[in-house]
Amino acid sequence: MKTFACLTLLWVFLCTTLFSQNIDYFTKYRGGLPVKVYYGANPRAMTLLGVDAKKGIIYGKMETGQVQFELRGLKQQNISGFRFEWPKDPRLALKYLSNEQYSPKMLEILRPHIYKVLLYLDIPFEFMPIHDDCLVYCKSLVEMEQYAEAFYVLSRLNLSKLDEFGYREFSELALDLAGKMIVSNPKSAKTARSLLQLVTIRDDSGDHASYLQLVDSLRRQGLYTEAISEYGRLGPIVSKSIDSPYKEVLRLWPIYCYVKLYESYSKAASRDKRYAEAAGKMFNTALQMIKKIDEDPPSRQSNEFSLYKLIRALIRVQYARQYEASGKKDQADQYYKDSVLEVTEGIVTARVGLDWLPESLMMAGDAYENLELTEAARNVYKQVSIFFKSTKWAALSEAKLKALPPA
């Protein structure tokens, strides 16, 4: 029981510090859970006091005194199950929430009871059918954007065990929560990632797609270091799947992230030379990785070919800027020209819905500007504003158009 208490304190600390979860509900509402234990078909009143999944023991109290049951041998002990009866008001609150009639009042009604019930999810559903009710509560927290409390609860659950019980929905909810936390507050990314580590990624295309979408959200938020780590976790899992549609993109996105990190560090190095070494490491890593891709590039007919070309173009732009900074205009111009050729080759084969296409177009426009090909740049920016309306890329293209000299 000491281990359980230490874990409780750890998660309370994380939630309080990082998500302003100021109330430790598990402590506030701690206490025994009144249930009926069925010996065969005969119910007897008892109070559950806790469960230690590692030791495999359920602790309880009956009229005769303290009792213990072996979690993995309930049938052998002639135990057919434990039944908890929800009081009237909490039962109605659960019904409202399950029908997506969300209200903070329903959460308030449920908390004194649900935080006792949640402690027993390690008992299989067949012996204690509480999992659906707990899932309803957790889903409601996420839907109501109660992210601090949702993290507080989900980070304490044994998600892999719930997977085994057939309740993969808890893991999927954890992924959904992590993604929403990152979008709502990028500073929470490191903490959200701690939740990801509790989720088992199965050899399943649906799992791969969900996890990839989440990691992509890290990248879109500019959290490149975190994204590299999570791409690195997913890549080896996906590589074992035959004909996975995600293999190529998982080879490429980490390189993109290293280039973007180089951009950040090099800008910082222009003000403080202490960042130069880190910038160099990022760039060299990207170069080493793209050389391996060059040996076995994506098919020209694949979607990922245009991402491959975008990355090669980004690298050439970095070389161009380096020559530009040292006053070598001719070399800089050549690399800008090379970058246009690279990115344009990818754009020709790309379709509109690709995640990286607007950046490819904007990059082509920038390169045209650097080469003083104003009309070519103007045409590219106009395409972006038309095809990617109501996005950051459209806003950026409009700003670029306004800054161009008149036709």
mmCIF file of N, CA and C in Angstrom, residues 191-271:
data_model
loop_
_atom_site.group_PDB
_atom_site.id
_atom_site.type_symbol
_atom_site.label_atom_id
_atom_site.label_comp_id
_atom_site.label_asym_id
_atom_site.label_seq_id
_atom_site.Cartn_x
_atom_site.Cartn_y
_atom_site.Cartn_z
ATOM 1 N N THR A 191 4.286 17.404 -20.391
ATOM 2 C CA THR A 191 3.423 16.687 -19.459
ATOM 3 C C THR A 191 2.456 15.789 -20.216
ATOM 4 N N ALA A 192 1.924 16.291 -21.331
ATOM 5 C CA ALA A 192 1.025 15.471 -22.141
ATOM 6 C C ALA A 192 1.747 14.225 -22.633
ATOM 7 N N ARG A 193 3.027 14.371 -22.959
ATOM 8 C CA ARG A 193 3.805 13.225 -23.427
ATOM 9 C C ARG A 193 3.968 12.172 -22.334
ATOM 10 N N SER A 194 3.969 12.597 -21.078
ATOM 11 C CA SER A 194 4.073 11.607 -20.001
ATOM 12 C C SER A 194 2.854 10.688 -20.008
ATOM 13 N N LEU A 195 1.731 11.222 -20.484
ATOM 14 C CA LEU A 195 0.525 10.409 -20.617
ATOM 15 C C LEU A 195 0.669 9.433 -21.786
ATOM 16 N N LEU A 196 1.315 9.888 -22.849
ATOM 17 C CA LEU A 196 1.508 9.029 -24.017
ATOM 18 C C LEU A 196 2.310 7.776 -23.672
ATOM 19 N N GLN A 197 3.267 7.920 -22.759
ATOM 20 C CA GLN A 197 4.120 6.785 -22.414
ATOM 21 C C GLN A 197 3.336 5.667 -21.737
ATOM 22 N N LEU A 198 2.149 5.985 -21.248
ATOM 23 C CA LEU A 198 1.314 4.973 -20.602
ATOM 24 C C LEU A 198 0.471 4.205 -21.606
ATOM 25 N N VAL A 199 0.417 4.709 -22.840
ATOM 26 C CA VAL A 199 -0.416 4.088 -23.873
ATOM 27 C C VAL A 199 0.400 3.064 -24.650
ATOM 28 N N THR A 200 -0.112 1.868 -24.765
ATOM 29 C CA THR A 200 0.520 0.829 -25.565
ATOM 30 C C THR A 200 0.133 1.024 -27.024
ATOM 31 N N ILE A 201 1.132 1.119 -27.906
ATOM 32 C CA ILE A 201 0.854 1.234 -29.337
ATOM 33 C C ILE A 201 0.854 -0.172 -29.910
ATOM 34 N N ARG A 202 -0.292 -0.608 -30.344
ATOM 35 C CA ARG A 202 -0.404 -1.969 -30.878
ATOM 36 C C ARG A 202 0.015 -2.006 -32.344
ATOM 37 N N ASP A 203 0.254 -3.211 -32.838
ATOM 38 C CA ASP A 203 0.546 -3.395 -34.258
ATOM 39 C C ASP A 203 -0.780 -3.357 -35.009
ATOM 40 N N ASP A 204 -1.305 -2.147 -35.114
ATOM 41 C CA ASP A 204 -2.643 -1.947 -35.659
ATOM 42 C C ASP A 204 -2.643 -0.629 -36.415
ATOM 43 N N SER A 205 -3.122 -0.625 -37.648
ATOM 44 C CA SER A 205 -3.079 0.584 -38.477
ATOM 45 C C SER A 205 -3.874 1.726 -37.861
ATOM 46 N N GLY A 206 -4.961 1.386 -37.153
ATOM 47 C CA GLY A 206 -5.741 2.428 -36.487
ATOM 48 C C GLY A 206 -4.948 3.107 -35.385
ATOM 49 N N ASP A 207 -4.230 2.297 -34.599
ATOM 50 C CA ASP A 207 -3.363 2.842 -33.554
ATOM 51 C C ASP A 207 -2.272 3.711 -34.158
ATOM 52 N N HIS A 208 -1.684 3.229 -35.241
ATOM 53 C CA HIS A 208 -0.606 3.977 -35.887
ATOM 54 C C HIS A 208 -1.114 5.324 -36.378
ATOM 55 N N ALA A 209 -2.288 5.324 -36.983
ATOM 56 C CA ALA A 209 -2.858 6.569 -37.512
ATOM 57 C C ALA A 209 -3.150 7.556 -36.394
ATOM 58 N N SER A 210 -3.735 7.069 -35.302
ATOM 59 C CA SER A 210 -4.073 7.948 -34.176
ATOM 60 C C SER A 210 -2.825 8.549 -33.546
ATOM 61 N N TYR A 211 -1.821 7.706 -33.346
ATOM 62 C CA TYR A 211 -0.595 8.185 -32.709
ATOM 63 C C TYR A 211 0.148 9.147 -33.626
ATOM 64 N N LEU A 212 0.164 8.833 -34.920
ATOM 65 C CA LEU A 212 0.830 9.718 -35.884
ATOM 66 C C LEU A 212 0.156 11.083 -35.922
ATOM 67 N N GLN A 213 -1.155 11.086 -35.869
ATOM 68 C CA GLN A 213 -1.890 12.352 -35.861
ATOM 69 C C GLN A 213 -1.516 13.187 -34.648
ATOM 70 N N LEU A 214 -1.361 12.531 -33.522
ATOM 71 C CA LEU A 214 -0.986 13.238 -32.301
ATOM 72 C C LEU A 214 0.429 13.799 -32.400
ATOM 73 N N VAL A 215 1.353 12.987 -32.906
ATOM 74 C CA VAL A 215 2.736 13.454 -33.039
ATOM 75 C C VAL A 215 2.812 14.597 -34.048
ATOM 76 N N ASP A 216 2.010 14.493 -35.107
ATOM 77 C CA ASP A 216 1.962 15.591 -36.082
ATOM 78 C C ASP A 216 1.514 16.897 -35.433
ATOM 79 N N SER A 217 0.625 16.794 -34.445
ATOM 80 C CA SER A 217 0.179 18.015 -33.765
ATOM 81 C C SER A 217 1.327 18.657 -32.986
ATOM 82 N N LEU A 218 2.237 17.835 -32.445
ATOM 83 C CA LEU A 218 3.431 18.373 -31.791
ATOM 84 C C LEU A 218 4.272 19.150 -32.799
ATOM 85 N N ARG A 219 4.444 18.555 -33.961
ATOM 86 C CA ARG A 219 5.242 19.214 -35.008
ATOM 87 C C ARG A 219 4.600 20.521 -35.455
ATOM 88 N N ARG A 220 3.295 20.498 -35.655
ATOM 89 C CA ARG A 220 2.607 21.710 -36.112
ATOM 90 C C ARG A 220 2.697 22.839 -35.094
ATOM 91 N N GLN A 221 2.806 22.468 -33.821
ATOM 92 C CA GLN A 221 2.936 23.474 -32.769
ATOM 93 C C GLN A 221 4.373 23.971 -32.629
ATOM 94 N N GLY A 222 5.262 23.443 -33.465
ATOM 95 C CA GLY A 222 6.661 23.849 -33.380
ATOM 96 C C GLY A 222 7.428 23.158 -32.280
ATOM 97 N N LEU A 223 6.878 22.073 -31.741
ATOM 98 C CA LEU A 223 7.530 21.327 -30.658
ATOM 99 C C LEU A 223 8.357 20.205 -31.295
ATOM 100 N N TYR A 224 9.412 20.607 -31.971
ATOM 101 C CA TYR A 224 10.154 19.682 -32.824
ATOM 102 C C TYR A 224 10.929 18.633 -32.033
ATOM 103 N N THR A 225 11.508 19.015 -30.917
ATOM 104 C CA THR A 225 12.250 18.040 -30.101
ATOM 105 C C THR A 225 11.321 16.938 -29.614
ATOM 106 N N GLU A 226 10.155 17.337 -29.120
ATOM 107 C CA GLU A 226 9.175 16.360 -28.642
ATOM 108 C C GLU A 226 8.665 15.489 -29.784
ATOM 109 N N ALA A 227 8.445 16.111 -30.940
ATOM 110 C CA ALA A 227 7.957 15.361 -32.095
ATOM 111 C C ALA A 227 8.977 14.316 -32.545
ATOM 112 N N ILE A 228 10.255 14.696 -32.572
ATOM 113 C CA ILE A 228 11.305 13.747 -32.968
ATOM 114 C C ILE A 228 11.285 12.522 -32.064
ATOM 115 N N SER A 229 11.140 12.749 -30.771
ATOM 116 C CA SER A 229 11.127 11.641 -29.820
ATOM 117 C C SER A 229 9.956 10.693 -30.085
ATOM 118 N N GLU A 230 8.778 11.256 -30.336
ATOM 119 C CA GLU A 230 7.596 10.421 -30.541
ATOM 120 C C GLU A 230 7.587 9.761 -31.916
ATOM 121 N N TYR A 231 8.089 10.450 -32.939
ATOM 122 C CA TYR A 231 8.270 9.786 -34.239
ATOM 123 C C TYR A 231 9.216 8.604 -34.077
ATOM 124 N N GLY A 232 10.236 8.809 -33.241
ATOM 125 C CA GLY A 232 11.210 7.754 -32.986
ATOM 126 C C GLY A 232 10.601 6.558 -32.281
ATOM 127 N N ARG A 233 9.599 6.787 -31.467
ATOM 128 C CA ARG A 233 8.921 5.683 -30.791
ATOM 129 C C ARG A 233 8.020 4.926 -31.774
ATOM 130 N N LEU A 234 7.318 5.667 -32.608
ATOM 131 C CA LEU A 234 6.353 5.049 -33.512
ATOM 132 C C LEU A 234 7.030 4.350 -34.688
ATOM 133 N N GLY A 235 8.131 4.924 -35.180
ATOM 134 C CA GLY A 235 8.781 4.398 -36.373
ATOM 135 C C GLY A 235 9.106 2.913 -36.318
ATOM 136 N N PRO A 236 9.818 2.441 -35.289
ATOM 137 C CA PRO A 236 10.164 1.009 -35.234
ATOM 138 C C PRO A 236 8.948 0.093 -35.150
ATOM 139 N N ILE A 237 7.871 0.573 -34.540
ATOM 140 C CA ILE A 237 6.651 -0.234 -34.446
ATOM 141 C C ILE A 237 6.017 -0.381 -35.821
ATOM 142 N N VAL A 238 5.928 0.746 -36.530
ATOM 143 C CA VAL A 238 5.320 0.736 -37.865
ATOM 144 C C VAL A 238 6.171 -0.053 -38.856
ATOM 145 N N SER A 239 7.491 0.002 -38.696
ATOM 146 C CA SER A 239 8.386 -0.681 -39.638
ATOM 147 C C SER A 239 8.166 -2.188 -39.659
ATOM 148 N N LYS A 240 7.588 -2.722 -38.578
ATOM 149 C CA LYS A 240 7.331 -4.162 -38.521
ATOM 150 C C LYS A 240 6.059 -4.562 -39.262
ATOM 151 N N SER A 241 5.238 -3.560 -39.599
ATOM 152 C CA SER A 241 3.978 -3.842 -40.287
ATOM 153 C C SER A 241 4.198 -3.938 -41.793
ATOM 154 N N ILE A 242 3.674 -4.977 -42.374
ATOM 155 C CA ILE A 242 3.821 -5.172 -43.817
ATOM 156 C C ILE A 242 2.946 -4.161 -44.551
ATOM 157 N N ASP A 243 3.524 -3.479 -45.521
ATOM 158 C CA ASP A 243 2.797 -2.542 -46.392
ATOM 159 C C ASP A 243 2.108 -1.423 -45.613
ATOM 160 N N SER A 244 2.713 -0.973 -44.525
ATOM 161 C CA SER A 244 2.130 0.145 -43.789
ATOM 162 C C SER A 244 2.219 1.420 -44.625
ATOM 163 N N PRO A 245 1.138 2.217 -44.667
ATOM 164 C CA PRO A 245 1.166 3.464 -45.436
ATOM 165 C C PRO A 245 1.932 4.581 -44.736
ATOM 166 N N TYR A 246 2.425 4.316 -43.513
ATOM 167 C CA TYR A 246 3.067 5.376 -42.724
ATOM 168 C C TYR A 246 4.585 5.247 -42.669
ATOM 169 N N LYS A 247 5.145 4.218 -43.292
ATOM 170 C CA LYS A 247 6.586 3.994 -43.182
ATOM 171 C C LYS A 247 7.394 5.155 -43.741
ATOM 172 N N GLU A 248 7.022 5.618 -44.939
ATOM 173 C CA GLU A 248 7.805 6.669 -45.589
ATOM 174 C C GLU A 248 7.741 7.980 -44.832
ATOM 175 N N VAL A 249 6.542 8.356 -44.417
ATOM 176 C CA VAL A 249 6.399 9.647 -43.751
ATOM 177 C C VAL A 249 7.139 9.660 -42.414
ATOM 178 N N LEU A 250 7.253 8.488 -41.791
ATOM 179 C CA LEU A 250 7.978 8.403 -40.525
ATOM 180 C C LEU A 250 9.491 8.421 -40.722
ATOM 181 N N ARG A 251 9.929 8.160 -41.924
ATOM 182 C CA ARG A 251 11.347 8.344 -42.233
ATOM 183 C C ARG A 251 11.676 9.819 -42.447
ATOM 184 N N LEU A 252 10.680 10.582 -42.909
ATOM 185 C CA LEU A 252 10.937 11.940 -43.378
ATOM 186 C C LEU A 252 10.686 13.030 -42.343
ATOM 187 N N TRP A 253 9.606 12.905 -41.578
ATOM 188 C CA TRP A 253 9.272 13.995 -40.658
ATOM 189 C C TRP A 253 10.368 14.293 -39.636
ATOM 190 N N PRO A 254 11.071 13.293 -39.083
ATOM 191 C CA PRO A 254 12.146 13.644 -38.149
ATOM 192 C C PRO A 254 13.226 14.518 -38.780
ATOM 193 N N ILE A 255 13.545 14.280 -40.056
ATOM 194 C CA ILE A 255 14.551 15.108 -40.732
ATOM 195 C C ILE A 255 14.050 16.545 -40.837
ATOM 196 N N TYR A 256 12.801 16.681 -41.213
ATOM 197 C CA TYR A 256 12.174 18.010 -41.276
ATOM 198 C C TYR A 256 12.320 18.726 -39.938
ATOM 199 N N CYS A 257 12.048 18.008 -38.853
ATOM 200 C CA CYS A 257 12.117 18.604 -37.514
ATOM 201 C C CYS A 257 13.540 19.037 -37.168
ATOM 202 N N TYR A 258 14.524 18.231 -37.567
ATOM 203 C CA TYR A 258 15.918 18.615 -37.304
ATOM 204 C C TYR A 258 16.290 19.884 -38.067
ATOM 205 N N VAL A 259 15.804 20.014 -39.294
ATOM 206 C CA VAL A 259 16.077 21.232 -40.067
ATOM 207 C C VAL A 259 15.446 22.444 -39.385
ATOM 208 N N LYS A 260 14.221 22.277 -38.910
ATOM 209 C CA LYS A 260 13.537 23.375 -38.228
ATOM 210 C C LYS A 260 14.243 23.742 -36.923
ATOM 211 N N LEU A 261 14.749 22.750 -36.214
ATOM 212 C CA LEU A 261 15.516 23.039 -34.999
ATOM 213 C C LEU A 261 16.794 23.791 -35.352
ATOM 214 N N TYR A 262 17.412 23.403 -36.452
ATOM 215 C CA TYR A 262 18.606 24.129 -36.898
ATOM 216 C C TYR A 262 18.271 25.595 -37.163
ATOM 217 N N GLU A 263 17.142 25.850 -37.808
ATOM 218 C CA GLU A 263 16.737 27.228 -38.083
ATOM 219 C C GLU A 263 16.632 28.029 -36.782
ATOM 220 N N SER A 264 16.015 27.419 -35.781
ATOM 221 C CA SER A 264 15.845 28.109 -34.493
ATOM 222 C C SER A 264 17.176 28.374 -33.813
ATOM 223 N N TYR A 265 18.028 27.335 -33.775
ATOM 224 C CA TYR A 265 19.323 27.486 -33.110
ATOM 225 C C TYR A 265 20.244 28.443 -33.849
ATOM 226 N N SER A 266 20.185 28.428 -35.181
ATOM 227 C CA SER A 266 21.061 29.324 -35.940
ATOM 228 C C SER A 266 20.668 30.775 -35.742
ATOM 229 N N LYS A 267 19.360 31.036 -35.618
ATOM 230 C CA LYS A 267 18.914 32.399 -35.327
ATOM 231 C C LYS A 267 19.406 32.837 -33.951
ATOM 232 N N ALA A 268 19.305 31.911 -32.990
ATOM 233 C CA ALA A 268 19.792 32.214 -31.640
ATOM 234 C C ALA A 268 21.299 32.408 -31.643
ATOM 235 N N ALA A 269 22.004 31.635 -32.476
ATOM 236 C CA ALA A 269 23.473 31.732 -32.541
ATOM 237 C C ALA A 269 23.930 33.069 -33.098
ATOM 238 N N SER A 270 23.082 33.701 -33.922
ATOM 239 C CA SER A 270 23.455 35.016 -34.451
ATOM 240 C C SER A 270 23.507 36.072 -33.349
ATOM 241 N N ARG A 271 22.821 35.782 -32.234
ATOM 242 C CA ARG A 271 22.825 36.694 -31.079
ATOM 243 C C ARG A 271 23.731 36.199 -29.957
#
